[in-house]
Amino acid sequence: MEIITYIVEGELTHQDSMGTSETLGSGSVQFMSAGTGVRHSEHNLNHSKPLRFIQMWITPRARGGKPNYGSAHGEKNGRQNTWQHLVTDVKSTSASSPVKLNQDVNLFVTEISDGAGLDFRLNAGRQAYLLCMEGSVQVTGSQVQDVLGQHEAAEIVGANQLKLVPTSEVAHCLMVEMQSV
């Protein structure tokens, strides 16, 4: 299993049987390839501050790989009014990101300010899952026209030129883009 975690708010402390121990803050991403097996725990050690995170489990390209862990600290200015590319396929030669997975998947995050807009091109044969984590955002494209509030999501399939415009002061969004099935 390929496990991706994006920290929305607070600090996540991770420990595992490979000897990894670290604490990641808001905007950071971690990945773990479970491979042939790994034990891990994740905690909020700061009891005075809430922790919110998004965790996704993705089937790897092949089973039985070597367990692996990695992370990247996200910088807020790296996602303000732009797509910050955090995760890509290890086999990708056209995209660069701090986290590489054993599957054809990309993960992007953004924080769009009021008065700004942001485009995303979804190619034919691809699909995306768009999650509004904070705020609200109007999503317009050839196959979708909707306003997503906090914790709402949209599935988008096939060629589409998307435009995202916040309908709140800031819209903090996550996009998972992958091959259509």
Coordinates of N, CA and C in Angstrom, one line a residue:
M1 N 0.8 -1.2 0.0 CA 0.0 0.0 0.0 C 0.9 1.2 0.0
E2 N 0.5 2.2 -0.8 CA 1.2 3.5 -0.8 C 0.3 4.5 0.0
I3 N 0.8 5.0 1.1 CA 0.0 5.8 2.0 C 0.6 7.3 2.0
I4 N -0.3 8.2 1.7 CA 0.1 9.6 1.6 C -0.7 10.4 2.7
T5 N 0.0 11.2 3.5 CA -0.7 12.0 4.5 C -0.3 13.5 4.3
Y6 N -1.3 14.3 4.2 CA -1.1 15.8 4.1 C -1.6 16.4 5.4
I7 N -0.8 17.2 6.1 CA -1.2 17.8 7.3 C -1.8 19.2 7.0
V8 N -3.1 19.3 7.4 CA -3.8 20.5 7.2 C -3.6 21.5 8.3
E9 N -3.6 21.0 9.5 CA -3.4 21.9 10.7 C -2.7 21.1 11.8
G10 N -1.9 21.7 12.6 CA -1.3 21.1 13.7 C 0.0 20.4 13.4
E11 N 0.4 19.4 14.3 CA 1.6 18.7 14.1 C 1.4 17.2 14.2
L12 N 1.9 16.4 13.3 CA 1.7 14.9 13.3 C 3.1 14.3 13.6
T13 N 3.1 13.5 14.6 CA 4.3 12.7 15.0 C 4.2 11.3 14.5
H14 N 5.2 10.9 13.7 CA 5.2 9.5 13.1 C 6.4 8.7 13.6
Q15 N 6.1 7.5 14.0 CA 7.2 6.5 14.3 C 6.9 5.2 13.6
D16 N 7.9 4.5 13.2 CA 7.7 3.2 12.5 C 8.8 2.2 12.8
S17 N 8.6 1.0 12.4 CA 9.5 -0.1 12.6 C 10.8 0.0 11.8
M18 N 10.9 0.9 10.9 CA 12.1 1.1 10.1 C 13.0 2.1 10.8
G19 N 12.6 2.6 12.0 CA 13.4 3.5 12.8 C 13.2 5.0 12.6
T20 N 12.2 5.3 11.8 CA 11.8 6.7 11.5 C 11.0 7.3 12.7
S21 N 11.4 8.5 13.1 CA 10.6 9.2 14.1 C 10.8 10.7 13.7
E22 N 9.6 11.3 13.4 CA 9.7 12.8 13.1 C 8.3 13.4 13.3
T23 N 8.3 14.7 13.5 CA 7.1 15.5 13.6 C 7.0 16.5 12.5
L24 N 5.8 16.5 11.8 CA 5.6 17.3 10.6 C 4.5 18.3 10.9
G25 N 4.6 19.5 10.4 CA 3.7 20.6 10.6 C 2.8 20.8 9.5
S26 N 1.9 21.8 9.6 CA 0.9 22.2 8.6 C 1.6 22.4 7.2
G27 N 0.9 21.8 6.2 CA 1.4 21.9 4.8 C 2.4 20.9 4.4
S28 N 2.8 20.1 5.4 CA 3.8 19.0 5.1 C 3.1 17.8 4.5
V29 N 3.9 16.9 3.9 CA 3.4 15.7 3.3 C 4.3 14.6 3.7
Q30 N 3.7 13.4 4.0 CA 4.6 12.2 4.3 C 4.0 11.1 3.4
F31 N 4.9 10.1 3.1 CA 4.5 8.9 2.4 C 5.1 7.7 3.1
M32 N 4.4 6.6 3.0 CA 4.9 5.4 3.4 C 4.5 4.3 2.4
S33 N 5.5 3.6 1.9 CA 5.2 2.4 1.1 C 5.3 1.2 2.1
A34 N 4.1 0.6 2.3 CA 4.1 -0.5 3.2 C 4.8 -1.8 2.7
G35 N 4.9 -2.0 1.4 CA 5.7 -3.1 0.9 C 5.4 -4.4 1.5
T36 N 6.5 -5.1 1.9 CA 6.4 -6.4 2.6 C 5.9 -6.3 4.0
G37 N 5.8 -5.1 4.6 CA 5.3 -4.9 5.9 C 6.0 -3.9 6.7
V38 N 5.3 -3.1 7.5 CA 5.9 -2.1 8.4 C 4.8 -1.8 9.5
R39 N 5.3 -1.6 10.7 CA 4.4 -1.1 11.8 C 4.7 0.3 12.0
H40 N 3.6 1.1 12.2 CA 3.8 2.5 12.5 C 2.7 3.1 13.4
S41 N 3.0 4.2 13.9 CA 2.0 4.9 14.8 C 2.1 6.4 14.4
E42 N 1.0 7.1 14.6 CA 0.9 8.5 14.3 C 0.1 9.1 15.4
H43 N 0.6 10.3 16.0 CA 0.0 10.9 17.1 C 0.1 12.4 17.0
N44 N -0.8 13.0 17.8 CA -0.8 14.5 18.1 C -0.2 14.6 19.5
L45 N 1.0 14.9 19.6 CA 1.7 15.0 20.9 C 1.4 16.4 21.6
N46 N 0.9 17.4 20.8 CA 0.6 18.7 21.3 C -0.9 18.7 21.7
H47 N -1.2 18.4 22.9 CA -2.6 18.3 23.4 C -3.4 19.7 23.4
S48 N -2.7 20.8 23.3 CA -3.3 22.1 23.3 C -3.6 22.6 21.9
K49 N -3.2 21.9 20.9 CA -3.4 22.3 19.5 C -4.0 21.2 18.7
P50 N -5.1 21.4 18.0 CA -5.8 20.4 17.2 C -4.9 19.9 16.0
L51 N -5.1 18.7 15.6 CA -4.5 18.1 14.4 C -5.5 17.7 13.4
R52 N -5.4 18.1 12.2 CA -6.2 17.7 11.1 C -5.3 17.3 9.9
F53 N -5.6 16.1 9.4 CA -4.8 15.7 8.2 C -5.7 14.9 7.3
I54 N -5.2 14.7 6.1 CA -5.9 13.9 5.1 C -4.9 12.8 4.8
Q55 N -5.5 11.5 4.9 CA -4.6 10.4 4.6 C -5.3 9.5 3.5
M56 N -4.5 9.2 2.5 CA -5.0 8.4 1.3 C -4.2 7.1 1.2
W57 N -4.9 6.1 0.9 CA -4.2 4.8 0.7 C -4.4 4.4 -0.8
I58 N -3.3 4.2 -1.5 CA -3.3 4.0 -2.9 C -2.6 2.6 -3.2
T59 N -3.3 1.8 -4.0 CA -2.7 0.5 -4.4 C -1.5 0.7 -5.2
P60 N -0.3 0.1 -4.8 CA 0.9 0.3 -5.6 C 0.8 -0.4 -6.9
R61 N 1.8 -0.1 -7.8 CA 1.9 -0.7 -9.1 C 2.1 -2.2 -9.0
A62 N 3.0 -2.6 -8.1 CA 3.3 -4.0 -7.8 C 3.3 -4.3 -6.3
R63 N 3.0 -5.5 -6.0 CA 2.9 -5.8 -4.5 C 4.3 -6.3 -4.1
G64 N 4.5 -6.3 -2.8 CA 5.7 -6.9 -2.2 C 7.0 -6.1 -2.3
G65 N 6.9 -4.8 -2.5 CA 8.1 -4.0 -2.6 C 8.7 -3.8 -1.2
K66 N 9.8 -3.1 -1.2 CA 10.5 -2.8 0.1 C 9.8 -1.7 0.8
P67 N 9.6 -1.8 2.1 CA 9.0 -0.7 2.9 C 9.9 0.6 2.8
N68 N 9.2 1.7 2.7 CA 9.9 3.0 2.6 C 9.1 4.1 3.2
Y69 N 9.8 5.1 3.7 CA 9.2 6.3 4.3 C 9.9 7.6 3.8
G70 N 9.1 8.6 3.7 CA 9.7 9.9 3.3 C 8.8 11.0 3.6
S71 N 9.3 12.2 3.6 CA 8.4 13.4 3.9 C 9.0 14.6 3.3
A72 N 8.2 15.7 3.2 CA 8.6 17.0 2.7 C 7.9 18.0 3.5
H73 N 8.6 19.0 4.0 CA 8.0 20.1 4.7 C 7.4 21.1 3.7
G74 N 6.2 21.4 3.8 CA 5.5 22.3 2.9 C 5.7 23.8 3.4
E75 N 6.0 24.6 2.5 CA 6.0 26.1 2.7 C 4.8 26.7 2.2
K76 N 4.1 27.5 3.0 CA 2.9 28.2 2.7 C 3.0 29.0 1.4
N77 N 4.1 29.7 1.2 CA 4.3 30.6 0.1 C 4.5 29.7 -1.2
G78 N 4.8 28.5 -1.1 CA 4.9 27.6 -2.2 C 3.5 27.1 -2.8
R79 N 2.4 27.4 -2.0 CA 1.1 27.0 -2.5 C 0.1 28.1 -2.6
Q80 N 0.6 29.4 -2.3 CA -0.3 30.5 -2.4 C -0.6 30.9 -3.8
N81 N -1.9 30.8 -4.2 CA -2.3 31.1 -5.6 C -1.6 30.4 -6.7
T82 N -1.1 29.2 -6.4 CA -0.4 28.3 -7.3 C -0.6 26.9 -6.9
W83 N -0.5 25.9 -7.8 CA -0.5 24.5 -7.4 C 0.9 24.1 -7.0
Q84 N 1.0 23.6 -5.8 CA 2.2 23.0 -5.3 C 2.2 21.5 -5.5
H85 N 3.1 21.0 -6.3 CA 3.1 19.6 -6.7 C 3.9 18.8 -5.6
L86 N 3.2 18.1 -4.8 CA 3.9 17.4 -3.7 C 4.2 15.9 -4.0
V87 N 3.4 15.2 -4.8 CA 3.6 13.8 -5.0 C 3.5 13.5 -6.5
T88 N 4.4 12.6 -7.0 CA 4.3 12.1 -8.4 C 4.8 10.7 -8.4
D89 N 4.7 10.1 -9.6 CA 5.1 8.7 -9.8 C 6.6 8.6 -9.9
V90 N 7.2 7.6 -9.3 CA 8.6 7.4 -9.4 C 9.1 7.2 -10.8
K91 N 8.2 6.8 -11.7 CA 8.6 6.6 -13.1 C 8.4 7.8 -14.0
S92 N 7.9 8.9 -13.4 CA 7.6 10.1 -14.2 C 8.9 10.8 -14.6
T93 N 9.0 11.1 -15.9 CA 10.1 11.9 -16.4 C 9.7 13.3 -16.7
S94 N 8.4 13.6 -16.6 CA 8.0 15.0 -17.0 C 7.6 15.8 -15.8
A95 N 7.5 15.2 -14.6 CA 7.1 16.0 -13.4 C 8.1 15.8 -12.3
S96 N 8.2 16.8 -11.5 CA 9.1 16.8 -10.3 C 8.3 17.1 -9.1
S97 N 8.6 16.4 -8.0 CA 7.9 16.7 -6.7 C 8.8 16.1 -5.6
P98 N 8.6 16.5 -4.4 CA 9.5 16.0 -3.3 C 9.2 14.6 -2.9
V99 N 8.0 14.1 -3.2 CA 7.6 12.7 -2.8 C 7.3 12.0 -4.1
K100 N 7.9 10.7 -4.2 CA 7.7 9.8 -5.3 C 7.0 8.6 -4.8
L101 N 6.0 8.1 -5.5 CA 5.2 6.9 -5.2 C 5.3 5.9 -6.3
N102 N 5.0 4.6 -6.0 CA 5.0 3.5 -6.9 C 3.7 3.4 -7.6
Q103 N 3.2 4.5 -8.1 CA 1.9 4.5 -8.8 C 1.7 5.7 -9.6
D104 N 0.9 5.7 -10.7 CA 0.7 6.8 -11.6 C -0.3 7.8 -10.9
V105 N 0.2 8.6 -10.0 CA -0.6 9.5 -9.2 C 0.1 10.8 -9.0
N106 N -0.6 11.9 -9.0 CA -0.1 13.2 -8.6 C -0.9 13.8 -7.5
L107 N -0.3 14.5 -6.6 CA -1.0 15.3 -5.6 C -0.6 16.7 -5.6
F108 N -1.5 17.6 -5.6 CA -1.3 19.1 -5.6 C -2.1 19.7 -4.5
V109 N -1.6 20.8 -3.9 CA -2.3 21.6 -3.0 C -2.2 23.1 -3.4
T110 N -3.2 23.8 -2.9 CA -3.1 25.3 -3.1 C -3.9 26.0 -2.0
E111 N -3.6 27.2 -1.8 CA -4.4 28.1 -1.0 C -4.6 29.4 -1.9
I112 N -5.9 29.5 -2.4 CA -6.2 30.5 -3.3 C -6.9 31.7 -2.5
S113 N -6.3 32.9 -2.7 CA -6.8 34.1 -2.0 C -8.0 34.7 -2.7
D114 N -8.9 35.3 -2.0 CA -10.0 36.0 -2.5 C -9.5 37.0 -3.6
G115 N -10.2 37.0 -4.7 CA -9.8 37.9 -5.9 C -8.9 37.2 -6.8
A116 N -8.4 36.0 -6.5 CA -7.5 35.3 -7.4 C -8.3 34.1 -8.0
G117 N -7.7 33.5 -9.0 CA -8.3 32.3 -9.6 C -7.1 31.4 -10.0
L118 N -7.4 30.2 -10.2 CA -6.3 29.2 -10.5 C -6.9 28.2 -11.5
D119 N -6.1 27.9 -12.5 CA -6.5 26.9 -13.6 C -5.8 25.6 -13.3
F120 N -6.5 24.5 -13.8 CA -5.9 23.2 -13.8 C -6.4 22.5 -15.0
R121 N -5.4 21.9 -15.8 CA -5.8 21.2 -17.0 C -5.8 19.7 -16.7
L122 N -6.9 19.0 -16.9 CA -7.0 17.6 -16.7 C -7.0 17.0 -18.1
N123 N -6.1 16.1 -18.4 CA -5.9 15.6 -19.7 C -6.9 14.4 -19.9
A124 N -7.1 14.1 -21.2 CA -7.9 12.9 -21.5 C -7.3 11.6 -20.9
G125 N -8.1 10.7 -20.5 CA -7.6 9.5 -19.9 C -7.2 9.6 -18.4
R126 N -7.5 10.8 -17.9 CA -7.1 11.1 -16.5 C -8.4 11.4 -15.7
Q127 N -8.3 11.3 -14.4 CA -9.4 11.7 -13.5 C -8.8 12.4 -12.3
A128 N -9.6 13.1 -11.6 CA -9.1 13.9 -10.4 C -10.2 13.9 -9.3
Y129 N -9.7 14.0 -8.1 CA -10.5 14.1 -6.9 C -10.1 15.4 -6.3
L130 N -11.0 16.4 -6.2 CA -10.7 17.7 -5.7 C -11.4 17.9 -4.4
L131 N -10.7 18.2 -3.3 CA -11.2 18.3 -2.0 C -10.9 19.8 -1.5
C132 N -12.0 20.4 -1.0 CA -11.9 21.7 -0.4 C -11.7 21.5 1.1
M133 N -10.5 21.7 1.6 CA -10.2 21.4 3.0 C -10.6 22.6 3.9
E134 N -10.5 23.8 3.4 CA -10.8 25.0 4.2 C -11.4 26.0 3.3
G135 N -12.4 26.8 3.7 CA -13.0 27.9 2.9 C -14.0 27.3 2.0
S136 N -14.2 28.0 0.8 CA -15.1 27.5 -0.2 C -14.5 27.9 -1.6
V137 N -14.9 27.2 -2.6 CA -14.3 27.5 -3.9 C -15.3 27.1 -5.0
Q138 N -15.4 28.0 -6.0 CA -16.2 27.7 -7.2 C -15.4 27.0 -8.2
V139 N -15.9 25.9 -8.7 CA -15.1 25.1 -9.7 C -15.9 25.1 -11.0
T140 N -15.3 25.6 -12.0 CA -15.9 25.6 -13.3 C -15.0 24.9 -14.4
G141 N -15.7 24.1 -15.2 CA -15.0 23.4 -16.3 C -16.1 22.9 -17.2
S142 N -15.6 22.2 -18.3 CA -16.5 21.7 -19.3 C -17.5 20.6 -18.8
Q143 N -17.1 19.9 -17.7 CA -17.9 18.8 -17.2 C -18.4 19.1 -15.7
V144 N -18.0 20.2 -15.2 CA -18.3 20.5 -13.8 C -18.6 21.9 -13.6
Q145 N -19.5 22.3 -12.8 CA -19.8 23.6 -12.3 C -20.4 23.5 -11.0
D146 N -19.7 23.9 -9.9 CA -20.2 23.7 -8.6 C -19.4 24.6 -7.6
V147 N -20.0 24.8 -6.5 CA -19.3 25.5 -5.4 C -19.1 24.4 -4.3
L148 N -17.8 24.2 -3.9 CA -17.5 23.3 -2.9 C -17.2 24.0 -1.6
G149 N -17.9 23.7 -0.5 CA -17.6 24.2 0.8 C -16.6 23.4 1.5
Q150 N -16.2 23.8 2.7 CA -15.2 23.1 3.5 C -15.7 21.6 3.7
H151 N -14.7 20.7 3.4 CA -14.9 19.3 3.5 C -15.7 18.7 2.4
E152 N -16.0 19.4 1.3 CA -16.7 18.9 0.2 C -15.8 18.6 -0.9
A153 N -16.2 17.7 -1.8 CA -15.2 17.2 -2.9 C -16.0 17.0 -4.2
A154 N -15.2 16.9 -5.2 CA -15.8 16.6 -6.6 C -14.9 15.6 -7.3
E155 N -15.5 14.7 -8.0 CA -14.8 13.8 -8.9 C -14.9 14.3 -10.3
I156 N -13.8 14.4 -11.0 CA -13.7 15.0 -12.3 C -13.0 13.9 -13.2
V157 N -13.7 13.6 -14.3 CA -13.2 12.5 -15.2 C -13.0 13.0 -16.6
G158 N -11.9 12.8 -17.2 CA -11.7 13.1 -18.6 C -11.2 14.5 -18.8
A159 N -10.9 14.8 -20.1 CA -10.3 16.1 -20.5 C -11.2 17.3 -20.0
N160 N -10.6 18.2 -19.3 CA -11.3 19.3 -18.7 C -10.3 20.4 -18.4
Q161 N -10.7 21.6 -18.7 CA -9.9 22.8 -18.3 C -10.7 23.4 -17.1
L162 N -10.1 23.3 -15.9 CA -10.8 23.7 -14.7 C -10.3 25.1 -14.3
K163 N -11.3 25.9 -13.7 CA -11.0 27.2 -13.1 C -11.5 27.1 -11.7
L164 N -10.7 27.5 -10.7 CA -11.0 27.5 -9.3 C -11.0 29.0 -8.9
V165 N -12.1 29.4 -8.3 CA -12.1 30.8 -7.7 C -12.7 30.7 -6.3
P166 N -12.0 31.3 -5.3 CA -12.5 31.2 -4.0 C -13.8 32.0 -3.8
T167 N -14.7 31.5 -3.0 CA -15.9 32.2 -2.6 C -15.8 32.6 -1.1
S168 N -14.7 32.4 -0.5 CA -14.4 32.8 0.8 C -13.0 33.6 0.8
E169 N -12.6 34.0 1.9 CA -11.3 34.8 2.0 C -10.1 33.9 1.4
V170 N -10.1 32.7 1.8 CA -9.1 31.7 1.2 C -9.7 30.4 1.0
A171 N -9.3 29.7 0.0 CA -9.8 28.3 -0.2 C -8.5 27.4 -0.3
H172 N -8.4 26.5 0.7 CA -7.3 25.6 0.8 C -7.8 24.2 0.2
C173 N -7.2 23.9 -1.0 CA -7.7 22.7 -1.8 C -6.6 21.7 -2.0
L174 N -7.0 20.5 -2.2 CA -6.1 19.4 -2.5 C -6.7 18.7 -3.7
M175 N -5.8 18.3 -4.7 CA -6.2 17.7 -5.9 C -5.4 16.4 -6.1
V176 N -6.0 15.3 -6.2 CA -5.4 14.0 -6.5 C -5.7 13.7 -7.9
E177 N -4.7 13.6 -8.8 CA -4.9 13.4 -10.2 C -4.2 12.0 -10.6
M178 N -5.0 11.2 -11.4 CA -4.5 9.9 -11.7 C -5.1 9.4 -13.0
Q179 N -4.6 8.2 -13.4 CA -5.2 7.6 -14.7 C -6.6 7.2 -14.4
S180 N -7.5 7.3 -15.4 CA -8.9 6.9 -15.3 C -8.9 5.4 -15.4
V181 N -9.8 4.8 -14.7 CA -10.0 3.3 -14.7 C -11.2 2.9 -15.5

